[in-house]
Coordinates of C-alpha atoms and ligand atoms in Angstrom, one line a residue:
Chain A
M32 CA -27.7 36.6 -34.7
T33 CA -25.8 35.9 -37.9
T34 CA -26.6 32.7 -39.7
A35 CA -23.1 31.3 -39.5
A36 CA -22.9 28.2 -37.4
S37 CA -20.6 28.4 -34.3
V38 CA -18.5 25.6 -35.6
S39 CA -18.7 24.0 -39.0
A40 CA -16.3 21.4 -39.9
T41 CA -16.0 19.1 -43.0
G42 CA -13.8 16.1 -43.4
L43 CA -11.5 16.8 -40.4
V44 CA -8.5 14.6 -40.4
K45 CA -5.5 14.4 -38.0
T46 CA -2.9 11.7 -38.3
F47 CA -0.1 10.9 -35.8
G48 CA 2.3 8.6 -37.6
G49 CA 0.1 5.8 -38.9
L50 CA -2.8 6.5 -36.6
R51 CA -5.8 8.4 -37.9
A52 CA -6.8 10.0 -34.6
V53 CA -9.4 12.0 -36.3
D54 CA -10.7 10.4 -39.5
G55 CA -13.0 12.6 -41.5
I56 CA -15.4 14.2 -39.1
D57 CA -18.2 16.6 -40.2
L58 CA -19.7 18.8 -37.5
E59 CA -22.1 21.6 -37.3
V60 CA -22.6 23.3 -33.9
R61 CA -25.5 25.8 -34.0
Q62 CA -25.3 29.1 -32.2
G63 CA -26.5 29.1 -28.5
E64 CA -26.5 25.3 -28.1
I65 CA -24.5 22.9 -25.9
F66 CA -23.0 20.4 -28.3
G67 CA -21.6 17.3 -26.6
V68 CA -18.9 15.0 -28.1
L69 CA -19.2 11.7 -26.6
G70 CA -16.6 8.9 -26.9
P71 CA -14.4 6.5 -25.0
N72 CA -10.7 7.0 -24.2
G73 CA -8.7 7.6 -27.3
A74 CA -11.7 8.3 -29.6
G75 CA -10.1 11.5 -30.8
K76 CA -12.2 14.0 -28.8
T77 CA -9.3 16.0 -27.6
T78 CA -7.5 15.9 -30.9
M79 CA -10.6 17.2 -32.7
L80 CA -11.2 20.0 -30.1
R81 CA -7.5 21.0 -30.3
M82 CA -7.7 21.3 -34.1
L83 CA -10.8 23.4 -33.8
A84 CA -9.1 25.6 -31.2
T85 CA -6.0 26.3 -33.4
L86 CA -3.8 24.2 -31.1
L87 CA -3.1 21.6 -33.6
P88 CA -2.7 21.9 -37.4
I89 CA -5.5 20.4 -39.4
D90 CA -4.2 17.7 -41.7
A91 CA -7.2 17.6 -44.1
G92 CA -10.7 19.1 -44.2
Q93 CA -11.9 22.5 -43.2
A94 CA -13.2 24.2 -40.1
R95 CA -14.8 27.4 -39.5
V96 CA -15.8 29.2 -36.3
F97 CA -18.6 31.7 -36.8
G98 CA -17.6 31.7 -40.4
V99 CA -13.9 32.3 -39.8
D100 CA -11.5 29.8 -41.2
V101 CA -9.4 28.1 -38.5
T102 CA -6.4 27.4 -40.7
T103 CA -6.1 30.7 -42.5
E104 CA -7.2 33.0 -39.7
P105 CA -6.2 31.4 -36.5
H106 CA -5.6 34.8 -34.8
R107 CA -9.2 35.8 -35.4
V108 CA -10.5 32.4 -34.3
R109 CA -8.5 32.7 -31.0
Q110 CA -10.4 35.9 -30.2
L111 CA -13.7 34.1 -30.6
V112 CA -13.1 30.9 -28.6
G113 CA -12.3 30.1 -25.0
V114 CA -10.6 26.8 -24.4
T115 CA -10.6 24.8 -21.2
G116 CA -8.4 21.8 -21.9
Q117 CA -8.6 18.3 -20.5
Y118 CA -5.7 19.1 -18.2
A119 CA -5.5 22.3 -16.1
S120 CA -4.0 25.1 -18.2
V121 CA -3.2 27.6 -15.4
D122 CA 0.2 28.5 -14.0
E123 CA 1.0 26.4 -10.9
D124 CA 3.4 28.9 -9.6
L125 CA 1.0 31.9 -9.6
T126 CA -2.0 32.6 -7.4
A127 CA -5.6 32.4 -8.8
T128 CA -5.8 36.2 -9.0
E129 CA -2.4 36.4 -10.6
N130 CA -3.4 33.9 -13.3
L131 CA -6.5 35.6 -14.2
W132 CA -4.8 39.0 -14.2
L133 CA -2.1 37.7 -16.5
F134 CA -4.5 36.3 -19.0
G135 CA -6.5 39.5 -18.9
R136 CA -3.5 41.6 -19.5
L137 CA -2.3 39.3 -22.3
Q138 CA -5.7 40.0 -24.0
G139 CA -5.4 43.6 -23.8
L140 CA -7.2 44.6 -20.7
R141 CA -5.8 47.4 -18.7
S142 CA -4.3 46.5 -15.3
A143 CA -7.2 47.8 -13.2
D144 CA -9.8 46.2 -15.5
A145 CA -7.9 42.9 -15.5
R146 CA -7.9 43.0 -11.7
A147 CA -11.6 43.8 -11.6
T148 CA -12.4 41.1 -14.0
A149 CA -10.3 38.6 -12.0
R150 CA -12.1 39.5 -8.9
G151 CA -15.6 39.1 -10.5
L152 CA -14.8 35.7 -11.9
L153 CA -13.3 34.4 -8.7
S154 CA -16.5 35.3 -6.9
Q155 CA -18.7 34.0 -9.7
F156 CA -16.8 30.7 -9.3
G157 CA -16.7 30.6 -5.6
L158 CA -13.0 31.0 -5.4
E159 CA -12.7 34.2 -3.4
E160 CA -11.2 32.6 -0.4
A161 CA -8.5 30.9 -2.6
A162 CA -7.8 34.1 -4.5
N163 CA -4.3 34.6 -3.2
R164 CA -3.2 31.0 -2.9
P165 CA -1.0 29.4 -5.4
I166 CA -2.6 26.9 -7.7
S167 CA -0.4 24.1 -6.5
Q168 CA -2.6 24.1 -3.3
F169 CA -5.8 23.8 -5.2
S170 CA -8.0 20.8 -5.2
G171 CA -8.9 19.2 -8.5
G172 CA -12.4 20.8 -8.5
M173 CA -11.0 24.4 -7.7
R174 CA -8.4 24.0 -10.6
R175 CA -11.2 23.0 -13.0
R176 CA -13.2 26.0 -12.0
L177 CA -10.3 28.4 -12.2
D178 CA -9.5 26.9 -15.6
L179 CA -13.0 27.6 -16.8
A180 CA -12.9 31.1 -15.3
A181 CA -9.7 31.7 -17.2
S182 CA -11.5 31.0 -20.5
L183 CA -14.2 33.6 -19.9
I184 CA -12.1 36.7 -19.3
T185 CA -13.0 38.2 -22.6
R186 CA -16.4 36.6 -22.8
P187 CA -15.9 34.7 -25.9
P188 CA -19.0 33.5 -27.8
L189 CA -17.8 29.9 -28.2
I190 CA -16.3 27.8 -25.4
F191 CA -14.6 24.5 -25.8
L192 CA -14.6 22.3 -22.7
D193 CA -12.6 19.1 -22.8
E194 CA -14.1 16.8 -20.3
P195 CA -15.1 19.5 -17.8
T196 CA -16.3 17.3 -15.1
T197 CA -14.0 14.3 -15.2
G198 CA -12.7 13.6 -11.7
L199 CA -15.2 15.9 -10.0
D200 CA -17.5 14.7 -7.2
P201 CA -21.2 14.7 -7.9
R202 CA -21.9 18.1 -6.1
T203 CA -19.2 19.9 -7.9
R204 CA -20.2 18.3 -11.2
G205 CA -23.7 19.6 -10.7
Q206 CA -22.3 23.1 -10.0
M207 CA -20.2 22.9 -13.2
W208 CA -23.3 21.9 -15.2
D209 CA -25.2 24.9 -13.8
T210 CA -22.3 27.2 -14.7
I211 CA -22.3 25.9 -18.2
R212 CA -26.0 26.4 -18.5
G213 CA -25.7 29.9 -17.2
L214 CA -23.1 30.6 -20.0
V215 CA -25.5 29.4 -22.6
A216 CA -28.2 31.6 -21.1
D217 CA -25.8 34.5 -21.6
G218 CA -25.6 33.7 -25.3
C219 CA -22.5 31.5 -25.5
T220 CA -22.2 28.4 -27.5
I221 CA -20.6 25.4 -25.7
M222 CA -18.9 22.4 -27.3
L223 CA -17.9 19.9 -24.7
T224 CA -16.5 16.4 -24.7
T225 CA -17.4 13.8 -22.2
Q226 CA -17.1 10.1 -21.6
Y227 CA -20.4 10.0 -19.6
L228 CA -23.6 9.3 -21.4
D229 CA -25.4 10.7 -18.3
E230 CA -23.6 14.0 -18.7
A231 CA -24.3 14.4 -22.4
D232 CA -28.0 13.6 -21.6
Q233 CA -28.2 16.2 -18.8
L234 CA -26.4 18.9 -20.5
A235 CA -26.2 18.7 -24.2
D236 CA -28.8 19.8 -26.8
R237 CA -27.2 17.7 -29.3
V238 CA -24.6 15.0 -29.2
A239 CA -22.1 13.5 -31.6
V240 CA -20.8 10.1 -30.7
I241 CA -17.3 9.5 -32.0
D242 CA -15.2 6.3 -32.0
H243 CA -11.8 5.6 -33.6
G244 CA -11.8 9.1 -35.0
R245 CA -15.1 8.8 -36.8
K246 CA -18.5 10.0 -36.0
V247 CA -20.9 7.1 -35.4
A248 CA -24.0 8.9 -34.4
E249 CA -25.4 12.3 -34.0
G250 CA -28.7 13.6 -32.5
T251 CA -30.5 14.8 -29.3
P252 CA -29.8 12.8 -26.2
D253 CA -33.4 11.6 -26.5
E254 CA -32.8 10.2 -29.9
L255 CA -29.6 8.4 -28.7
K256 CA -31.4 7.1 -25.7
T257 CA -34.2 5.6 -27.5
S258 CA -31.8 3.7 -29.5
V259 CA -30.1 2.3 -26.4
G260 CA -32.8 2.3 -23.7
N261 CA -32.4 4.3 -20.5
S262 CA -32.1 1.6 -17.9
T263 CA -32.9 -2.0 -17.6
L264 CA -34.8 -3.8 -14.8
Q265 CA -33.4 -7.2 -14.4
L266 CA -35.7 -9.8 -12.7
E267 CA -35.2 -13.4 -11.7
L268 CA -38.6 -15.1 -11.4
A269 CA -39.1 -17.6 -8.7
A270 CA -39.2 -21.2 -9.7
G271 CA -42.6 -22.3 -10.9
V272 CA -43.9 -18.9 -11.7
D273 CA -46.2 -18.4 -14.6
Q274 CA -43.7 -16.6 -17.0
D275 CA -46.3 -15.7 -19.5
L276 CA -48.4 -14.0 -16.9
A277 CA -45.3 -12.1 -15.7
R278 CA -44.6 -11.0 -19.3
Q279 CA -48.2 -9.7 -19.7
V280 CA -48.0 -7.8 -16.4
V281 CA -44.7 -6.1 -17.4
Q282 CA -46.1 -5.3 -20.8
R283 CA -49.2 -3.7 -19.4
V284 CA -47.3 -1.7 -16.7
A285 CA -44.1 -0.6 -18.5
G286 CA -45.5 -0.5 -21.9
R287 CA -42.6 -2.5 -23.2
E288 CA -41.9 -6.0 -24.3
P289 CA -39.6 -7.7 -21.8
V290 CA -36.9 -10.0 -22.9
L291 CA -37.3 -13.4 -21.3
T292 CA -34.9 -16.2 -20.9
P293 CA -37.3 -19.0 -20.0
E294 CA -34.6 -21.6 -18.9
S295 CA -33.2 -19.4 -16.1
G296 CA -36.5 -17.5 -15.4
R297 CA -34.7 -14.3 -16.1
M298 CA -36.5 -11.3 -17.5
N299 CA -35.0 -8.0 -18.7
V300 CA -37.3 -5.0 -18.9
P301 CA -36.1 -1.8 -20.8
L302 CA -37.3 1.3 -18.9
E303 CA -37.6 4.9 -19.7
T304 CA -36.5 5.9 -16.2
A305 CA -35.4 3.8 -13.3
D306 CA -38.4 4.9 -11.3
A307 CA -40.7 2.8 -13.5
A308 CA -39.0 -0.2 -11.9
A309 CA -41.2 0.3 -8.8
D310 CA -44.4 0.2 -10.9
V311 CA -43.3 -3.0 -12.5
L312 CA -42.6 -4.6 -9.2
I313 CA -45.8 -3.5 -7.7
G314 CA -47.7 -4.8 -10.7
L315 CA -46.0 -8.1 -10.4
R316 CA -46.8 -8.3 -6.6
Q317 CA -50.4 -7.5 -7.2
A318 CA -50.5 -10.2 -9.9
G319 CA -49.0 -12.6 -7.4
V320 CA -45.8 -13.2 -9.4
A321 CA -42.9 -14.1 -7.1
I322 CA -39.4 -12.8 -7.7
S323 CA -36.2 -14.2 -6.4
A324 CA -33.9 -11.4 -7.5
V325 CA -34.1 -7.8 -8.7
S326 CA -31.5 -5.2 -10.0
V327 CA -31.6 -2.1 -12.1
A328 CA -28.7 -1.2 -14.4
K329 CA -28.0 1.9 -16.3
P330 CA -26.8 1.6 -19.9
T331 CA -23.1 2.2 -20.0
L332 CA -21.1 3.9 -22.7
D333 CA -20.2 0.4 -23.8
E334 CA -23.9 -0.3 -24.6
V335 CA -24.2 2.9 -26.6
F336 CA -21.3 1.8 -28.6
L337 CA -22.5 -1.7 -28.9
T338 CA -25.7 -0.4 -30.2
L339 CA -24.3 2.3 -32.5
T340 CA -21.2 0.6 -33.8
G341 CA -21.8 -3.1 -33.2
H342 CA -18.4 -3.3 -31.4
D343 CA -17.2 -3.0 -28.0
A344 CA -15.5 0.2 -26.8
G345 CA -13.6 -1.6 -24.2
D346 CA -10.3 -2.0 -26.0
A347 CA -9.7 1.7 -26.1
G348 CA -10.0 2.3 -22.4
Q349 CA -12.0 1.2 -19.4
P350 CA -15.5 2.7 -19.7
A351 CA -17.8 2.1 -16.8
R352 CA -19.0 -1.5 -17.0
S353 CA -21.8 -2.7 -14.9
S354 CA -21.8 -6.2 -13.5
H355 CA -25.0 -6.7 -15.5
D356 CA -23.5 -6.4 -18.9
E357 CA -24.0 -9.9 -19.7
A358 CA -27.6 -9.8 -18.9
L359 CA -27.9 -6.6 -20.9
L360 CA -26.2 -8.1 -23.8
E361 CA -28.9 -10.6 -24.1
V362 CA -31.3 -7.9 -24.6
R363 CA -29.7 -6.9 -27.8
Chain B
M61 CA -33.1 28.6 -27.2
S62 CA -32.7 25.1 -25.7
A63 CA -34.4 23.2 -23.1
A64 CA -31.4 23.1 -21.0
A65 CA -31.0 26.9 -21.2
T66 CA -34.4 27.8 -20.0
E67 CA -34.2 25.8 -16.7
V68 CA -31.2 27.7 -15.5
P69 CA -31.2 27.5 -11.7
A70 CA -30.4 30.0 -9.0
R71 CA -26.7 29.6 -9.3
G72 CA -26.8 30.2 -13.0
S73 CA -28.7 33.5 -12.7
R74 CA -26.2 34.8 -10.0
V75 CA -23.7 34.4 -12.8
R76 CA -25.5 36.7 -15.1
T77 CA -23.4 39.2 -16.9
P78 CA -23.8 41.1 -20.1
A79 CA -25.1 38.9 -22.9
V80 CA -22.5 37.6 -25.5
D81 CA -23.1 38.6 -29.0
P82 CA -21.3 36.4 -31.6
A83 CA -21.9 38.7 -34.6
S84 CA -20.2 41.8 -32.9
A85 CA -17.4 39.6 -31.5
V86 CA -16.7 38.4 -35.1
A87 CA -16.8 42.0 -36.3
R88 CA -14.4 43.0 -33.5
A89 CA -11.9 40.2 -34.1
R90 CA -8.9 41.7 -35.7
P91 CA -6.7 39.8 -38.2
H92 CA -3.3 40.9 -36.8
I93 CA -1.3 41.8 -33.7
S94 CA 0.3 45.3 -33.6
P95 CA 3.9 45.6 -32.6
V96 CA 2.7 47.6 -29.6
E97 CA 0.5 44.8 -28.4
A98 CA 3.2 42.2 -29.0
I99 CA 5.6 44.3 -26.8
S100 CA 3.0 44.7 -24.1
Q101 CA 2.3 41.0 -24.2
T102 CA 6.0 40.3 -23.9
F103 CA 6.1 42.5 -20.8
S104 CA 3.2 40.6 -19.3
M105 CA 5.0 37.4 -19.9
A106 CA 8.2 38.9 -18.4
W107 CA 6.2 39.8 -15.3
R108 CA 5.1 36.2 -15.0
A109 CA 8.7 35.0 -15.3
L110 CA 9.9 37.5 -12.7
K111 CA 7.0 36.2 -10.3
K112 CA 8.2 32.7 -10.8
M113 CA 11.9 33.6 -10.2
R114 CA 10.9 35.2 -6.9
R115 CA 9.0 32.2 -5.8
N116 CA 11.8 29.8 -6.7
P117 CA 14.9 31.6 -5.5
E118 CA 16.9 28.4 -6.1
Q119 CA 16.9 29.6 -9.7
F120 CA 19.4 32.2 -8.6
F121 CA 22.0 29.6 -7.4
D122 CA 23.8 29.5 -10.7
V123 CA 24.0 33.3 -11.2
T124 CA 25.3 33.9 -7.7
L125 CA 27.4 30.9 -6.8
Q126 CA 29.1 30.5 -10.1
P127 CA 30.6 34.0 -10.4
L128 CA 31.8 33.9 -6.8
L129 CA 33.3 30.4 -7.0
F130 CA 34.7 30.6 -10.4
T131 CA 36.3 34.0 -9.9
A132 CA 38.2 32.9 -6.7
M133 CA 39.0 29.5 -8.1
F134 CA 40.4 30.5 -11.4
A135 CA 42.3 33.5 -9.9
Y136 CA 44.1 31.4 -7.4
I137 CA 44.6 28.3 -9.5
F138 CA 45.8 29.9 -12.8
G139 CA 46.9 33.3 -11.7
G140 CA 50.4 32.3 -10.9
A141 CA 50.8 30.1 -13.9
I142 CA 49.5 32.6 -16.5
S143 CA 50.3 36.0 -15.2
G144 CA 53.0 35.4 -12.5
N145 CA 50.6 36.3 -9.7
V146 CA 47.0 36.5 -8.9
K147 CA 46.7 40.4 -9.0
S148 CA 48.0 40.8 -12.5
Y149 CA 45.8 37.9 -13.8
L150 CA 42.6 39.6 -12.6
P151 CA 42.3 42.2 -15.4
L152 CA 42.6 39.3 -17.9
L153 CA 40.4 37.0 -15.9
I154 CA 37.5 39.1 -14.6
P155 CA 36.0 40.1 -18.0
G156 CA 36.4 36.4 -19.1
I157 CA 34.4 35.2 -16.1
V158 CA 31.8 37.8 -16.9
A159 CA 31.5 36.4 -20.4
Q160 CA 31.4 32.8 -19.2
T161 CA 28.8 33.3 -16.5
V162 CA 26.5 35.3 -18.7
L163 CA 26.7 32.5 -21.3
T164 CA 26.0 29.8 -18.7
T165 CA 23.0 31.8 -17.7
C166 CA 21.8 31.9 -21.3
M167 CA 21.8 28.1 -21.3
A168 CA 19.5 28.0 -18.4
T169 CA 17.1 30.2 -20.5
G170 CA 16.6 27.4 -23.0
V171 CA 16.3 24.7 -20.4
Q172 CA 13.7 26.6 -18.4
L173 CA 11.8 27.6 -21.4
R174 CA 11.5 23.9 -22.5
E175 CA 10.5 22.9 -19.0
D176 CA 7.9 25.6 -19.0
M177 CA 6.5 24.7 -22.4
E178 CA 5.8 21.2 -21.2
K179 CA 3.3 22.6 -18.6
G180 CA -0.4 22.9 -19.2
V181 CA -0.4 26.7 -19.0
F182 CA 1.4 26.8 -22.3
D183 CA -1.7 25.3 -23.9
R184 CA -3.5 28.4 -22.9
F185 CA -0.8 30.7 -24.2
K186 CA -1.1 29.0 -27.5
A187 CA -4.9 29.3 -27.5
L188 CA -4.9 33.0 -26.6
P189 CA -4.9 35.7 -29.4
I190 CA -1.4 36.8 -28.5
A191 CA 1.9 37.3 -30.4
R192 CA 3.6 33.9 -30.8
I193 CA 6.9 35.6 -29.8
A194 CA 5.6 36.8 -26.4
P195 CA 5.9 33.5 -24.5
L196 CA 9.4 33.2 -25.8
A197 CA 10.7 36.7 -25.4
G198 CA 9.0 37.3 -22.0
P199 CA 11.1 35.0 -20.0
M200 CA 14.2 36.3 -21.9
V201 CA 13.4 39.9 -20.8
A202 CA 13.1 38.6 -17.2
D203 CA 16.4 36.9 -17.6
L204 CA 18.0 40.3 -18.0
V205 CA 17.9 40.4 -14.2
R206 CA 19.9 37.2 -14.0
Y207 CA 22.6 38.5 -16.3
L208 CA 22.7 41.7 -14.4
I209 CA 23.3 39.7 -11.1
A210 CA 25.8 37.4 -12.7
A211 CA 27.9 40.2 -14.3
T212 CA 27.7 42.5 -11.3
L213 CA 28.7 39.8 -8.8
T214 CA 31.7 38.8 -10.9
F215 CA 33.0 42.3 -10.8
V216 CA 32.3 42.6 -7.0
M217 CA 34.1 39.4 -6.3
G218 CA 37.0 40.5 -8.5
V219 CA 37.3 43.8 -6.6
I220 CA 37.2 41.9 -3.3
I221 CA 40.2 39.8 -4.2
G222 CA 42.2 42.7 -5.5
Y223 CA 41.0 43.7 -9.0
R224 CA 41.2 47.5 -9.7
P225 CA 39.6 48.2 -13.0
G226 CA 41.5 50.9 -14.9
G227 CA 38.4 51.9 -16.8
G228 CA 36.7 53.2 -13.7
P229 CA 33.1 52.8 -12.8
L230 CA 31.8 53.9 -16.2
G231 CA 34.1 51.4 -17.9
V232 CA 32.8 48.7 -15.7
L233 CA 29.2 49.6 -16.3
G234 CA 29.9 49.6 -20.0
A235 CA 31.3 46.1 -19.8
I236 CA 28.4 44.9 -17.7
A237 CA 25.9 46.4 -20.2
L238 CA 27.7 44.8 -23.1
A239 CA 27.8 41.5 -21.4
I240 CA 24.1 41.6 -20.7
F241 CA 23.3 42.5 -24.3
T242 CA 25.4 39.7 -25.6
G243 CA 24.1 37.2 -23.2
W244 CA 20.5 38.2 -24.2
A245 CA 21.4 37.9 -27.9
L246 CA 23.0 34.5 -27.5
A247 CA 20.1 33.3 -25.4
W248 CA 18.0 33.2 -28.6
I249 CA 20.2 30.3 -29.7
F250 CA 19.3 28.4 -26.6
T251 CA 15.6 29.5 -26.9
W252 CA 15.6 28.1 -30.3
I253 CA 17.1 24.8 -29.1
G254 CA 14.4 24.8 -26.4
T255 CA 11.8 24.9 -29.1
I256 CA 13.2 22.1 -31.2
A257 CA 14.5 19.6 -28.7
R258 CA 12.5 16.7 -27.5
N259 CA 12.7 17.5 -23.8
A260 CA 14.4 19.8 -21.2
R261 CA 17.1 17.2 -20.7
S262 CA 18.2 17.2 -24.4
V263 CA 18.2 21.0 -24.4
Q264 CA 20.7 20.7 -21.6
G265 CA 22.8 18.3 -23.5
I266 CA 22.8 20.2 -26.8
S267 CA 23.5 23.5 -25.0
M268 CA 26.5 22.1 -23.2
L269 CA 27.9 20.9 -26.5
I270 CA 27.7 24.5 -27.9
L271 CA 28.6 26.3 -24.7
F272 CA 31.9 24.5 -23.9
P273 CA 33.8 25.2 -27.1
L274 CA 32.4 28.7 -27.1
T275 CA 33.7 29.6 -23.6
F276 CA 36.8 27.5 -23.3
L277 CA 38.1 28.0 -26.9
S278 CA 38.1 31.7 -26.4
N279 CA 40.5 34.2 -24.9
A280 CA 38.4 34.2 -21.7
F281 CA 41.0 32.6 -19.5
V282 CA 44.2 32.6 -21.5
P283 CA 46.0 35.0 -23.8
I284 CA 45.6 34.0 -27.4
H285 CA 49.4 34.0 -28.2
T286 CA 49.9 31.1 -25.9
L287 CA 47.7 28.9 -28.0
P288 CA 48.7 26.6 -31.0
S289 CA 47.9 28.3 -34.3
A290 CA 44.9 26.3 -35.5
L291 CA 43.3 26.8 -32.1
A292 CA 44.2 30.5 -32.1
D293 CA 42.3 30.9 -35.4
F294 CA 39.1 29.6 -34.0
V295 CA 39.6 31.6 -30.9
R296 CA 40.0 34.8 -32.9
V297 CA 36.6 34.4 -34.7
N298 CA 34.8 33.2 -31.7
P299 CA 32.1 36.0 -30.8
V300 CA 32.9 35.2 -27.2
S301 CA 36.5 36.2 -27.7
H302 CA 35.1 39.6 -29.0
L303 CA 33.0 40.0 -26.0
V304 CA 35.9 39.3 -23.7
S305 CA 38.2 41.7 -25.6
A306 CA 35.6 44.4 -25.6
A307 CA 34.8 43.9 -22.0
R308 CA 38.6 44.1 -21.1
D309 CA 38.8 47.3 -23.2
L310 CA 36.0 48.9 -21.4
A311 CA 36.7 47.8 -17.8
N312 CA 40.5 48.0 -17.8
L313 CA 41.1 50.9 -20.3
G314 CA 37.8 52.6 -20.4
V315 CA 37.9 52.8 -24.2
I316 CA 35.1 51.8 -26.6
S317 CA 37.2 49.8 -29.0
G318 CA 36.3 48.2 -32.4
E319 CA 35.8 45.0 -30.4
V320 CA 32.7 46.6 -28.9
G321 CA 31.4 47.2 -32.4
W322 CA 32.1 43.6 -33.5
T323 CA 30.4 42.2 -30.3
L324 CA 27.3 44.3 -30.9
L325 CA 27.2 43.3 -34.6
A326 CA 27.6 39.6 -33.7
G327 CA 24.8 39.9 -31.2
L328 CA 22.4 41.5 -33.7
V329 CA 23.2 38.9 -36.3
V330 CA 22.4 36.1 -33.8
I331 CA 19.0 37.8 -32.9
A332 CA 18.1 38.3 -36.5
I333 CA 18.7 34.7 -37.2
F334 CA 17.5 32.8 -34.1
A335 CA 14.5 35.0 -33.0
P336 CA 12.6 34.2 -36.2
L337 CA 13.8 30.6 -36.2
S338 CA 12.5 30.2 -32.6
V339 CA 9.1 31.7 -33.3
Y340 CA 8.8 29.6 -36.4
S341 CA 9.5 26.3 -34.6
Y342 CA 7.4 27.3 -31.6
R343 CA 4.5 28.0 -34.0
R344 CA 4.6 24.8 -36.0
H345 CA 6.2 22.3 -33.8
L346 CA 4.0 22.5 -30.7
Ligands
ATP474 N1 0.5 14.2 -29.9 C1 0.2 12.9 -30.2 N2 1.0 12.0 -30.8 C2 0.7 10.9 -31.1 N3 -0.5 10.3 -30.9 C3 -1.4 11.0 -30.3 C4 -1.2 12.4 -30.0 N4 -2.3 12.9 -29.4 C5 -3.2 12.0 -29.3 N5 -2.7 10.8 -29.9 C6 -3.5 9.6 -30.2 O1 -4.7 10.0 -30.9 C7 -5.8 9.2 -30.4 C8 -6.9 10.1 -29.9 O2 -6.5 10.8 -28.8 P1 -7.3 11.8 -28.1 O3 -6.5 12.4 -27.0 O4 -7.9 12.8 -29.1 O5 -8.5 10.9 -27.5 P2 -9.7 11.4 -26.5 O6 -10.9 10.9 -27.2 O7 -9.6 12.8 -26.1 O8 -9.4 10.4 -25.3 P3 -9.6 10.6 -23.7 O9 -11.0 10.3 -23.4 O10 -8.7 9.6 -23.1 O11 -9.1 12.0 -23.4 C9 -5.2 8.3 -29.2 O12 -4.9 7.0 -29.8 C10 -3.9 8.9 -28.9 O13 -3.0 8.0 -28.5
MG475 MG1 -9.2 13.7 -24.3

């Protein structure tokens, strides 16, 4: 392995009119890792990826892919990266096989090789049966898979995936994650964007959180999570319960200090995993603490942002907001 | 390397293919595209355009209906007024209609390119290591089929209503070939418009503005000497007039006149100017 990072960018800027869509981002993606870019709608994820993929000129700053400069040698960079955009970039009027054959031919494969590669990829992605159907009849998940397949024809060492699982059902999403892990096992480096904290957590080795075109945090998913808490158990203690006893029980079982709102008898317990909620509830039952209401909430992207940036991400889009946000806000 | 990579599940391992090596990929990445590759990529893109044509046969309406309708309409409406009768108007008219239909076909090139460029697949074409000219030139190569249909049908329709080309089959073939070449050359203008306009609609609008004066302010339908002098001056320099005259010389007389030379030259000049302009604006604009 060479020492060059898969992607190294310094001070990337892109302006659209007066809007600084990407506003001075530094990045370093190591070889062989899955690097997640997490951010709400309009954060600048797509814009950043498009600049790195030579699809948009870079206004300021510098980017290199395996040491090759994106601005001065775009043609070489294009031979090193596979790009799967946020919206399907396959030809609606052609069949799946024809699409892959065409992209193979364009990249210098001979006709027979292009056909064999197309067949191999279609079976790898479970699309054999749809091989000769026009894309216009494909479901969203099939399109997404074909789109990824089309990026793998020449087996590029770096793959950009822009929101690869947005709009997929949980099963298809899981398959997509497996596929992505398989690519990494083969030696690929993956840079993907996502709006889901959960996805970054499951998939990425390291994550950069961006907001309003700036990087607001970077680290492993664990590092991000500890700064936010993984899930929160929200309890409403029955009237007349010994709140101090409840607090002690929780502290003993969950190993965390709960946040108590004595007037309403509400108690929020940050948890590593949602399972731990059961332990807390059993502990409380054994101690004879009565509870009138229970719920468990996952932290939303909003909360990551609230923690990391001190402001709400909501104005830029509609990130998943749980109905427990207010309770969670009290925790902070 | 990573925690995620070591717990690859069954599905991931089924996917196993030769390992990817970044260092050798970087070493293999070439800085430029050779002309041979560019041509091969253009033909791949032409293949795509032909496939799309076959799946959307309504794209052929303009190249089939227009020659048939216009030939009959112009012949019967203007024939008597301009040449005394329909039959003696045909040698004047048919090469004119050929030029006109081929030009209208060019306009569709620009509009369709623009529509195509707005689709997601163009993002992939841009991200692939291919010649920037290939996505532009490919559809134009495929459009040769459309020019061929348009030009041939015009002659066929002419013959049906009584046109007897004096230049014989060879002359007619020559006229068709010249019309196809000129159409292809002029199509670069509309391709360029396709790359600079804001959307397909405005391509259509701008193209009409260019097309109408070019076809109607030419000798396509009327002899130049019947025109007022200022107009006649423009008509004389209009490249479409040269095409029409050259096509008449070929189809009616079977001679390769100087007009043929002028038409070829005009076509080459248009390509030399507008092909680079198109690639330039495609490259930086999108
Ligand atoms: N071509 C463009 N012209 C003008 N503004 C643009 C353009 N592309 C993106 N923007 C703006 O730049 C900002 C960042 O957009 P971008 O698409 O990069 O966000 P994103 O993080 O990918 O969002 P999403 O999650 O919705 O895909 C947005 O405010 C968007 O409106
Ligand atoms: Mg996006």
